Amino acid sequence: MKITELLTKHTIKLNLESSQKENVIEELVSVLDQAGKLNDKEGYKEAVINREKQSSTGIGEGIAIPHAKTASVKEPAIAFGRSKDGVDYESLDGQPSHLVFMIAATDGANNTHLEALSRLSTLLMREEIRKQLLEASSEDEIIDIINQHDKDDEEEEQAEEASAPSAKGKILAVTACPTGIAHTFMAADALKEKAKELGVDIKVETNGSSGIKNGLTAQEIEDAVAIIVAADKQVEMDRFQGKHVIEVPVTAGIRRPKELIEQALKQDAPIYQGKGGGASASASEDGAAKGKGGGFYKHLMSGVSNMLPFVVGGGILVAVSFFWGINATKPGDPTYNEFAAVLNTIGGTQALGLIVAVLAGFIAMSIADRPGFAPGMVGGFMATQAGAGFLGGLIAGFLAGYIVVLLKKVFAGLPQVLDGLKPVLLYPLFGIFLTGIIMHYVVNTPVKYIMDGMTHWLEGLGTGNLVVMGIVLGGMMAIDMGGPINKAAFTFGIAMIEAGNFGPHAAIMAGGMVPPLGIALATTFFKNKFSKRDREAGITNYVMGLSFITEGAIPFAAADPARVIPASIIGSAVAGGLSQFFHVTLQAPHGGIFVLFFTTNHALLYLLSILIGAIVTALILGILKKPVPTEK
């Protein structure tokens, strides 16, 4: 597929109106929407903004490539916007971006679509193409420039195969980014171009959306001088044991290919010993940058993010089961309903019953790769069975992960002929055994006492202390709106539900609903303080707030953090405190207004708490924000 089947005259905007990142994203999303490429404009925009929060897609050299792969896209497409003055896009080199390509990929995008999207990113690494795009005077000229340079993958592979081996030895590389559309292939192209310029033989494996391409063979790894891993997501690393491996973020492959290649030729990198085996990342600043998202928080968030589908799906099914009555799931009760009992069993006993095991399994997998998953799951399930709850699951996850890391070191000296037995026999056998023994004899009993003590303490709190707890938990939900603090409060609430205490999560859900609802109210009643575009987005925030999607407030917070974030925190804290003042309990971990009347003991008082918090946020915004200029 040609790139210009995705980039058409209808998705080109030669003169971007804004110089600010958020506004440019809005402009290009609108271009795609008007061209009929999107199912859900706001959903796609949110996906693009979430991708930007991982790392800016302003890659330097005057280029930005915002992108997202989501069901909000009707058909794969590319939008192009050009700014003569430049856009402040938080680029890696600190320079403004003049060429902005927005890539929209569907969840089910096929390989031909993804390959065309990926080829675009590699073309933009060439200076002559960028210059031609800046100087083009019409949409047709833009299309002609892209067509002139667009080669299919077979031509590129033939060109690579034709290159002669280098006397300097062969370098291997792996590139990968979270979405696998742009940065993966830009890094690969930058490394290949620089290697060609330096006369170095290189092969680059890409871990893109369409899967692994140009995969490295065992013989190539054996013969390689060194391996460069430029990745922001997990790639298969155990195959590189015993080789010099440079680990850096994918952006380093784009920005510093020459330095990485020269470092690889010198073998100026530690020998990889496996996960936790003592091999550190490159001593460069980029190596340090790679680690900033690592450690405890990275592993915990891996567990939490994989647990959430069980929490949301199971929690809402439990909430729906209460439609027939709060005791409709109990046999013998006058309100008993068989279908309600089935829903409660599926959602509560089975889906929510798995959350601690899933949490532990994915924490362990984040630490030790796939060999850690089974020991982590077993340890988490043992914590559930013993009543050790979330705290036991957290311990099980980290325990299993680091046990498997230790096992990899212990078995590293075995003959190579036994390597195939390690992942299918040795790691699961000894990992499950050691994790299970420690959980049974050391962890479960004392942790159960701790969880029981915490539950009894919370149940015994007076109204004053409950209100303080509600204020803290509610406010935490609004500080970073989906970030680490928000997730910490949410995880605590889930832990309390799992332990049978339903009060804290009521404050948490109230606090999470307030920021988007407060902003929606402010855009409705203080219209002179918001632009027309903000008022339109405010309408969407009514739905997001009522659905307990705090992230709906993020675009407003990003545009005006000094006013929006404090107003949101105060309103959320008020809502959380009031919910605990009224002694509200909540038995569903997610669902917002749609589960409120089925799963709370004081539904109207809970609704009042949320409404008061939202009004507080709206009033503060109405007072603090300055009127915007009248729009013609």
XYZ file of C-alpha atoms in Angstrom:
632
model
C 0.000 0.000 0.000
C 1.236 3.492 -0.902
C 1.533 6.111 1.810
C -0.631 8.457 -0.255
C -3.554 6.046 0.011
C -3.594 7.097 3.669
C -2.416 10.706 3.254
C -4.780 12.504 0.858
C -5.495 16.093 -0.149
C -8.416 16.063 2.318
C -6.131 15.312 5.278
C -3.524 18.015 4.594
C -3.485 21.427 6.287
C -0.712 23.556 4.816
C -0.938 26.335 7.405
C -1.458 25.357 11.022
C -3.121 28.133 12.985
C -1.630 27.501 16.418
C 1.905 27.341 17.779
C 0.937 25.311 20.871
C 1.063 21.518 21.018
C -2.423 20.904 22.470
C -4.100 23.182 19.940
C -2.242 21.631 16.999
C -3.392 18.180 18.121
C -6.952 19.517 18.156
C -6.527 20.997 14.652
C -5.273 17.767 13.090
C -7.819 15.593 14.920
C -10.496 17.865 13.424
C -8.956 17.415 9.955
C -9.208 13.624 10.317
C -12.735 13.867 11.702
C -13.934 16.120 8.873
C -12.424 13.685 6.370
C -14.576 10.909 7.858
C -11.633 8.904 9.252
C -12.782 8.735 12.898
C -15.590 6.985 14.760
C -15.078 8.997 17.928
C -13.242 12.304 17.689
C -12.811 12.792 21.452
C -11.807 9.166 21.977
C -9.060 9.427 19.369
C -7.864 12.766 20.731
C -7.655 11.260 24.221
C -5.603 8.341 22.856
C -3.171 10.758 21.162
C -2.793 12.790 24.361
C -2.210 9.619 26.402
C 0.564 8.659 23.966
C 2.129 12.106 24.433
C 2.181 11.558 28.201
C 4.472 8.545 27.714
C 6.990 10.717 25.839
C 6.732 13.589 23.413
C 6.410 12.591 19.763
C 8.327 15.707 18.807
C 11.419 13.848 17.637
C 13.553 16.802 16.596
C 14.735 18.016 13.190
C 11.518 20.047 12.985
C 9.288 16.919 12.989
C 6.474 15.732 15.243
C 4.534 12.515 14.709
C 1.596 12.309 17.144
C -0.111 8.953 16.765
C -2.489 6.452 18.309
C -3.886 3.013 17.557
C -7.473 2.820 18.803
C -10.996 1.663 18.020
C -11.944 5.368 17.749
C -10.397 5.308 14.248
C -12.787 4.265 11.439
C -10.060 3.659 8.844
C -6.258 4.117 8.934
C -5.203 7.590 7.837
C -2.490 10.226 8.052
C -3.059 13.952 8.575
C -0.313 16.457 7.739
C -0.010 19.953 9.142
C 2.708 22.495 8.391
C 3.731 25.520 10.425
C 6.075 28.128 8.973
C 6.702 29.657 12.421
C 6.983 26.333 14.199
C 5.072 24.569 16.963
C 6.297 24.296 20.551
C 6.117 20.497 20.593
C 8.559 19.684 23.449
C 10.907 18.134 20.906
C 13.987 16.143 21.874
C 16.314 18.826 20.490
C 14.329 21.713 21.985
C 13.589 23.138 18.524
C 10.097 23.970 17.201
C 8.362 21.478 14.932
C 7.409 22.637 11.421
C 6.141 19.333 9.985
C 3.464 17.499 11.988
C 2.196 14.141 10.738
C -0.667 12.662 12.768
C -1.029 8.902 12.320
C -4.405 7.268 13.004
C -4.383 3.454 13.100
C -7.357 1.218 13.801
C -7.250 -1.495 16.439
C -7.535 -4.042 13.634
C -5.193 -2.332 11.178
C -3.758 -4.932 8.804
C -0.077 -5.312 8.006
C -0.228 -3.366 4.739
C -1.687 -0.344 6.509
C 0.838 -0.515 9.317
C 3.760 -0.921 6.934
C 2.703 2.181 4.989
C 2.336 4.156 8.223
C 5.765 2.965 9.316
C 7.436 3.830 5.993
C 6.331 7.430 6.378
C 8.299 7.741 9.613
C 11.464 6.506 7.917
C 11.095 8.930 4.995
C 11.032 11.882 7.372
C 14.536 11.087 8.602
C 15.890 12.305 5.248
C 16.777 15.984 5.154
C 16.020 16.498 1.455
C 12.452 15.233 1.911
C 11.864 17.531 4.881
C 13.151 20.502 2.878
C 10.887 19.709 -0.064
C 7.847 19.400 2.227
C 8.603 22.786 3.807
C 8.843 24.460 0.412
C 5.813 22.805 -1.238
C 3.135 25.278 -2.314
C 0.093 23.010 -2.603
C -1.490 19.794 -1.366
C -0.826 18.159 -4.741
C 2.872 18.956 -4.449
C 2.981 17.343 -0.984
C 1.413 14.176 -2.439
C 3.910 14.155 -5.341
C 6.898 14.478 -2.983
C 5.754 11.521 -0.869
C 5.046 9.383 -3.942
C 8.463 10.174 -5.391
C 10.306 8.775 -2.362
C 7.906 6.029 -1.239
C 9.519 2.581 -1.674
C 7.860 -0.660 -0.734
C 9.362 -3.026 1.829
C 10.626 -5.500 -0.788
C 12.810 -2.817 -2.400
C 14.231 -1.869 0.996
C 14.954 -5.478 1.947
C 16.686 -6.101 -1.398
C 18.826 -3.016 -0.856
C 19.799 -4.274 2.596
C 20.646 -7.752 1.306
C 22.846 -6.248 -1.414
C 25.105 -4.475 1.084
C 28.547 -6.047 1.452
C 29.778 -7.412 4.796
C 32.009 -5.060 6.757
C 35.491 -5.888 8.004
C 34.567 -4.165 11.266
C 32.191 -6.949 12.179
C 28.398 -7.042 12.293
C 26.262 -5.111 14.767
C 22.697 -6.112 15.607
C 19.948 -3.847 16.882
C 16.379 -4.107 18.151
C 13.979 -1.150 18.122
C 10.564 -0.946 19.797
C 8.173 1.711 21.071
C 4.833 1.343 22.927
C 2.607 1.762 19.858
C 5.031 0.271 17.343
C 4.134 2.663 14.549
C 6.513 5.611 14.316
C 9.481 5.664 16.691
C 10.233 1.949 16.183
C 10.904 2.424 12.492
C 12.490 5.866 12.732
C 15.103 4.487 15.122
C 15.702 1.513 12.826
C 16.094 3.760 9.804
C 18.429 6.164 11.626
C 20.691 3.298 12.716
C 20.763 1.761 9.218
C 21.476 5.086 7.507
C 24.310 5.959 9.889
C 25.786 2.446 9.669
C 25.806 2.718 5.872
C 27.563 6.089 6.128
C 30.184 4.634 8.504
C 30.697 1.462 6.445
C 29.372 -0.779 9.233
C 27.331 -3.938 8.644
C 24.130 -3.826 10.713
C 20.858 -5.713 10.954
C 17.892 -4.162 12.787
C 14.929 -6.098 14.152
C 11.757 -4.020 14.546
C 9.099 -4.875 17.137
C 6.216 -2.993 15.524
C 2.430 -3.110 15.584
C 2.406 -5.732 12.848
C 4.774 -7.984 14.804
C 8.503 -8.669 14.688
C 10.142 -7.984 11.326
C 13.665 -8.823 10.227
C 14.081 -11.057 13.282
C 17.566 -11.866 14.546
C 18.702 -15.477 14.261
C 20.662 -17.392 16.876
C 23.670 -17.582 14.536
C 23.617 -13.833 13.873
C 23.518 -13.158 17.614
C 26.413 -15.552 18.150
C 28.519 -13.798 15.481
C 27.629 -10.208 16.413
C 30.163 -7.755 17.837
C 27.492 -6.201 20.068
C 23.746 -5.575 20.228
C 21.948 -2.223 20.525
C 18.495 -2.432 22.138
C 16.669 0.883 21.598
C 13.290 0.159 23.151
C 10.621 1.653 25.389
C 8.771 -1.630 25.844
C 9.711 -5.166 26.760
C 11.560 -7.177 24.107
C 12.993 -10.701 24.279
C 16.341 -10.256 26.016
C 17.416 -13.700 27.242
C 18.688 -14.582 23.756
C 21.467 -11.975 24.215
C 23.066 -13.625 27.245
C 26.841 -13.463 27.054
C 26.883 -10.622 24.483
C 27.762 -6.945 24.890
C 24.372 -5.205 25.013
C 23.665 -1.458 24.956
C 20.187 -0.650 26.365
C 18.760 2.808 25.639
C 15.334 4.392 24.981
C 14.061 4.251 21.408
C 14.596 8.008 21.047
C 18.340 7.494 21.495
C 18.316 5.348 18.361
C 16.803 8.291 16.491
C 18.947 11.025 17.972
C 22.339 9.353 18.590
C 22.830 6.531 16.052
C 26.497 7.351 15.375
C 27.439 7.340 19.052
C 25.621 4.030 19.653
C 27.238 2.328 16.640
C 30.722 3.491 17.655
C 30.071 2.347 21.228
C 28.982 -1.064 19.903
C 32.095 -1.422 17.731
C 34.263 -0.757 20.774
C 32.155 -3.255 22.780
C 31.830 -0.488 25.356
C 28.870 -2.127 27.096
C 28.303 -4.693 29.858
C 27.887 -8.367 29.016
C 24.227 -9.276 29.392
C 23.590 -11.929 32.041
C 19.801 -12.099 31.922
C 17.180 -10.200 33.902
C 18.671 -9.036 37.164
C 21.938 -10.688 36.259
C 24.035 -7.649 37.009
C 24.224 -6.197 33.524
C 23.272 -2.577 33.688
C 22.106 -0.285 30.982
C 24.512 1.921 29.164
C 26.255 4.349 31.419
C 25.073 7.173 29.203
C 22.436 9.674 30.212
C 19.965 7.870 27.982
C 20.597 4.685 29.866
C 19.683 6.504 33.013
C 16.603 7.881 31.360
C 15.467 4.397 30.523
C 15.549 3.493 34.168
C 13.537 6.438 35.399
C 10.265 4.610 34.790
C 11.614 1.363 36.170
C 11.979 -0.156 39.611
C 9.182 -0.687 42.093
C 6.639 1.629 40.460
C 7.086 0.176 36.974
C 6.527 -3.385 38.212
C 3.576 -2.369 40.397
C 1.892 -0.492 37.533
C 2.354 -3.498 35.267
C 0.346 -5.526 37.779
C -2.284 -2.841 38.330
C -2.864 -2.110 34.630
C -3.361 -5.802 33.818
C -5.630 -6.212 36.833
C -7.949 -3.330 35.891
C -10.014 -5.180 33.234
C -10.938 -7.764 35.892
C -11.807 -4.966 38.327
C -13.954 -3.012 35.862
C -15.716 -5.966 34.222
C -16.248 -7.889 37.433
C -17.188 -4.830 39.476
C -19.870 -3.655 37.066
C -21.367 -7.165 36.871
C -21.570 -7.189 40.666
C -23.250 -3.770 40.543
C -25.800 -4.958 37.986
C -26.628 -7.957 40.188
C -27.820 -5.530 42.878
C -30.499 -4.214 40.503
C -32.845 -6.892 41.898
C -32.023 -5.932 45.483
C -28.972 -5.712 47.722
C -29.656 -9.270 48.994
C -30.977 -10.672 45.713
C -27.893 -12.874 45.351
C -28.449 -14.715 48.637
C -30.476 -17.968 48.453
C -33.363 -17.960 50.915
C -33.800 -14.178 50.894
C -37.281 -13.029 49.754
C -35.653 -10.914 47.016
C -33.453 -13.760 45.709
C -33.078 -13.844 41.934
C -31.208 -16.654 40.204
C -29.865 -14.474 37.359
C -28.631 -11.867 39.867
C -26.818 -14.646 41.737
C -25.174 -15.826 38.507
C -23.997 -12.280 37.690
C -22.644 -11.889 41.214
C -20.787 -15.189 40.966
C -19.240 -14.330 37.583
C -18.297 -10.784 38.560
C -17.511 -11.173 42.242
C -16.444 -14.712 43.063
C -14.706 -15.360 39.759
C -13.539 -12.092 38.085
C -12.822 -10.124 41.264
C -11.587 -13.316 42.904
C -8.729 -13.373 40.381
C -7.501 -9.813 40.819
C -4.860 -10.514 43.491
C -3.455 -13.463 41.534
C -3.388 -11.413 38.303
C -1.739 -8.495 40.121
C 0.982 -10.759 41.502
C 1.460 -12.631 38.225
C 2.080 -9.518 36.145
C 4.314 -7.903 38.780
C 6.486 -11.021 38.681
C 6.407 -11.060 34.881
C 7.516 -7.417 34.765
C 10.518 -8.327 36.927
C 11.526 -11.679 35.429
C 9.809 -11.820 32.035
C 7.501 -14.742 31.221
C 9.193 -17.279 33.558
C 8.003 -15.154 36.509
C 4.319 -15.269 35.570
C 3.362 -18.727 36.852
C 5.107 -18.421 40.262
C 3.572 -14.952 40.683
C 0.053 -16.183 39.864
C 0.363 -19.100 42.267
C 1.730 -16.864 45.034
C -1.076 -14.350 44.520
C -3.722 -17.074 44.556
C -2.264 -18.431 47.803
C -2.507 -14.933 49.312
C -6.189 -14.771 48.326
C -6.942 -18.199 49.769
C -5.167 -17.391 53.031
C -6.903 -14.030 53.483
C -3.664 -12.081 53.070
C -5.385 -9.924 50.441
C -3.751 -7.246 48.357
C -0.725 -6.810 50.586
C -0.049 -10.547 50.351
C -0.461 -10.359 46.565
C 2.026 -7.492 46.286
C 4.563 -9.429 48.327
C 3.921 -12.580 46.264
C 4.502 -10.726 42.995
C 7.817 -9.202 43.980
C 8.909 -12.366 45.784
C 8.198 -14.598 42.771
C 9.828 -12.168 40.342
C 13.090 -11.927 42.205
C 13.145 -15.656 42.980
C 13.046 -16.355 39.232
C 15.756 -13.730 38.646
C 17.878 -15.615 41.197
C 17.086 -18.929 39.517
C 18.304 -17.547 36.187
C 21.643 -16.766 37.812
C 21.816 -20.171 39.481
C 21.064 -22.078 36.262
C 23.245 -19.857 34.043
C 26.138 -22.322 34.385
C 24.217 -25.333 33.094
C 25.278 -26.837 29.745
C 23.800 -25.042 26.745
C 22.018 -28.241 25.687
C 19.707 -27.769 28.718
C 18.668 -24.202 27.784
C 15.378 -25.452 26.326
C 14.437 -27.024 29.671
C 14.829 -23.832 31.704
C 11.604 -21.990 30.737
C 9.379 -25.088 30.546
C 10.664 -27.092 33.529
C 13.317 -25.563 35.773
C 11.948 -22.020 36.217
C 8.290 -22.979 36.798
C 9.127 -25.978 39.012
C 11.559 -24.262 41.358
C 9.864 -20.862 41.041
C 6.445 -22.148 42.117
C 7.971 -24.378 44.807
C 10.082 -21.672 46.447
C 7.415 -18.973 46.161
C 4.758 -21.301 47.537
C 6.884 -22.462 50.487
C 7.775 -18.903 51.519
C 4.187 -17.675 51.106
C 2.812 -20.595 53.152
C 5.300 -20.599 56.031
C 6.492 -16.984 56.185
C 4.174 -14.472 54.502
C 0.492 -15.406 54.610
C -0.207 -15.652 58.339
C 1.393 -12.375 59.522
C 0.094 -10.455 56.498
C -3.436 -11.756 57.181
C -3.180 -10.335 60.702
C -2.042 -6.998 59.266
C -4.918 -6.868 56.751
C -7.457 -7.887 59.400
C -6.054 -5.263 61.755
C -6.261 -2.552 59.096
C -9.865 -3.503 58.309
C -10.873 -3.436 62.000
C -9.089 -0.096 62.447
C -10.956 1.442 59.519
C -14.258 0.061 60.787
C -13.576 1.565 64.206
C -12.729 5.066 63.002
C -14.961 7.844 64.269
C -16.700 10.242 61.902
C -13.954 12.875 62.205
C -11.173 10.515 61.235
C -13.267 9.042 58.421
C -13.784 12.514 56.989
C -10.039 13.210 57.073
C -9.378 9.918 55.292
C -12.049 10.746 52.710
C -10.529 14.189 52.099
C -7.062 12.702 51.546
C -8.235 9.879 49.259
C -10.578 12.133 47.271
C -7.882 14.772 46.779
C -5.340 12.162 45.667
C -7.601 11.207 42.768
C -7.340 14.731 41.319
C -3.646 15.492 41.812
C -2.421 13.777 38.649
C -5.723 12.468 37.175
C -4.738 8.936 36.225
C -1.078 9.153 37.183
C 0.835 7.412 39.996
C -0.927 9.198 42.899
C -4.358 8.614 41.401
C -3.523 4.929 40.805
C -2.163 4.549 44.353
C -5.466 5.770 45.848
C -7.500 3.608 43.458
C -5.422 0.510 44.275
C -5.903 1.137 48.007
C -9.666 1.335 47.476
C -9.706 -1.963 45.576
C -7.670 -3.548 48.365
C -10.238 -2.398 50.921
C -13.153 -3.753 48.861
C -11.313 -7.060 48.563
C -10.880 -7.024 52.341
C -14.598 -6.346 52.884
C -14.411 -2.639 53.810
C -16.492 -0.599 51.359
C -16.093 2.920 52.776
C -12.731 4.149 51.391
C -13.571 3.386 47.765
C -16.699 5.525 47.998
C -14.460 8.546 48.668
C -12.131 7.462 45.863
C -14.824 7.157 43.202
C -16.387 10.453 44.289
C -12.986 12.163 44.088
C -12.370 10.698 40.623
C -15.726 11.858 39.242
C -15.457 15.469 40.413
C -12.695 16.972 38.142
C -14.431 16.331 34.785
C -17.861 17.138 36.242
C -16.609 20.362 37.846
C -14.980 21.457 34.588
C -18.159 20.599 32.658
C -20.222 22.765 35.034
C -17.703 25.612 34.767
C -17.807 25.589 30.957
C -21.624 25.681 31.140
C -22.120 28.441 33.718
C -18.988 30.548 33.144
C -18.981 30.562 29.347
C -17.023 33.811 29.105
C -14.060 32.101 30.793
C -13.698 29.388 28.128
C -13.209 29.279 24.363
C -15.831 27.749 22.089
C -13.689 24.629 21.695
C -13.354 24.261 25.482
C -17.109 24.616 25.920
C -17.662 21.839 23.401
C -15.153 19.612 25.218
C -16.904 20.476 28.471
C -20.056 18.732 27.260
C -18.061 15.515 26.783
C -16.771 15.865 30.349
C -20.294 15.439 31.709
C -20.314 11.900 30.300
C -16.716 11.166 31.340
C -17.269 12.424 34.869
C -20.477 10.466 35.334
C -18.600 7.385 34.048
C -15.745 7.808 36.595
C -13.162 8.670 33.911
C -11.011 11.297 35.624
C -8.769 11.621 32.552
C -11.433 13.769 30.862
C -10.045 16.705 32.837
C -6.470 16.253 31.590
C -6.628 18.548 28.506
C -7.942 21.393 30.681
C -5.340 20.718 33.377
C -2.550 20.633 30.788
C -3.666 23.957 29.292
C -4.085 25.768 32.638
C -2.536 23.692 35.461
C -2.181 26.565 37.960
C -5.960 26.981 38.153
C -7.498 23.677 37.083
C -5.454 21.303 39.267
C -5.962 23.152 42.615
C -9.663 23.628 41.850
C -10.012 19.918 41.051
C -8.135 18.798 44.171
C -10.255 20.966 46.453
C -13.536 19.822 44.879
C -12.489 16.153 44.975
C -11.370 16.430 48.591
C -14.740 17.968 49.533
C -16.618 15.156 47.761
C -14.462 12.469 49.388
C -14.824 13.996 52.849
C -18.608 14.357 52.540
C -19.005 10.771 51.378
C -17.318 9.591 54.568
C -19.223 12.117 56.718
C -22.411 10.478 55.445
C -20.873 7.005 56.057
C -21.401 6.006 52.424
C -20.186 2.565 51.372
C -19.651 1.404 47.788
C -19.491 -2.238 46.747
C -18.586 -1.748 43.048
C -15.033 -0.630 42.175
C -16.007 1.105 38.921
C -19.000 2.348 36.960
C -19.697 5.852 38.258
C -23.308 7.050 38.174
C -24.368 3.870 36.386
C -23.841 1.709 39.479
C -24.406 4.318 42.160
C -28.036 3.499 42.983
C -27.447 -0.255 43.134
C -24.289 -0.455 45.206
C -24.360 2.293 47.848
C -26.146 2.400 51.161
C -26.967 6.136 50.888
C -27.273 6.757 47.160
C -28.837 10.225 47.347
C -26.351 11.458 49.955
C -23.517 10.074 47.840
C -24.869 11.875 44.774
C -25.113 15.054 46.848
C -21.455 14.675 47.924
C -20.319 14.394 44.304
C -22.523 17.302 43.195
C -21.233 19.597 45.958
C -17.626 18.704 45.102
C -18.234 19.418 41.407
C -19.895 22.760 42.218
C -16.928 23.729 44.401
C -14.523 22.988 41.537
C -16.704 24.919 39.069
C -16.974 27.972 41.363
C -13.220 28.097 41.966
C -12.583 27.916 38.225
C -15.184 30.607 37.624
C -13.418 32.886 40.098
C -9.804 32.156 39.124
C -9.987 31.974 35.333
C -9.847 35.173 33.319
C -12.402 35.939 30.588
C -11.273 34.908 27.113
C -11.399 37.388 24.221
C -14.741 37.496 22.439
C -14.704 35.148 19.435
C -15.918 36.507 16.121
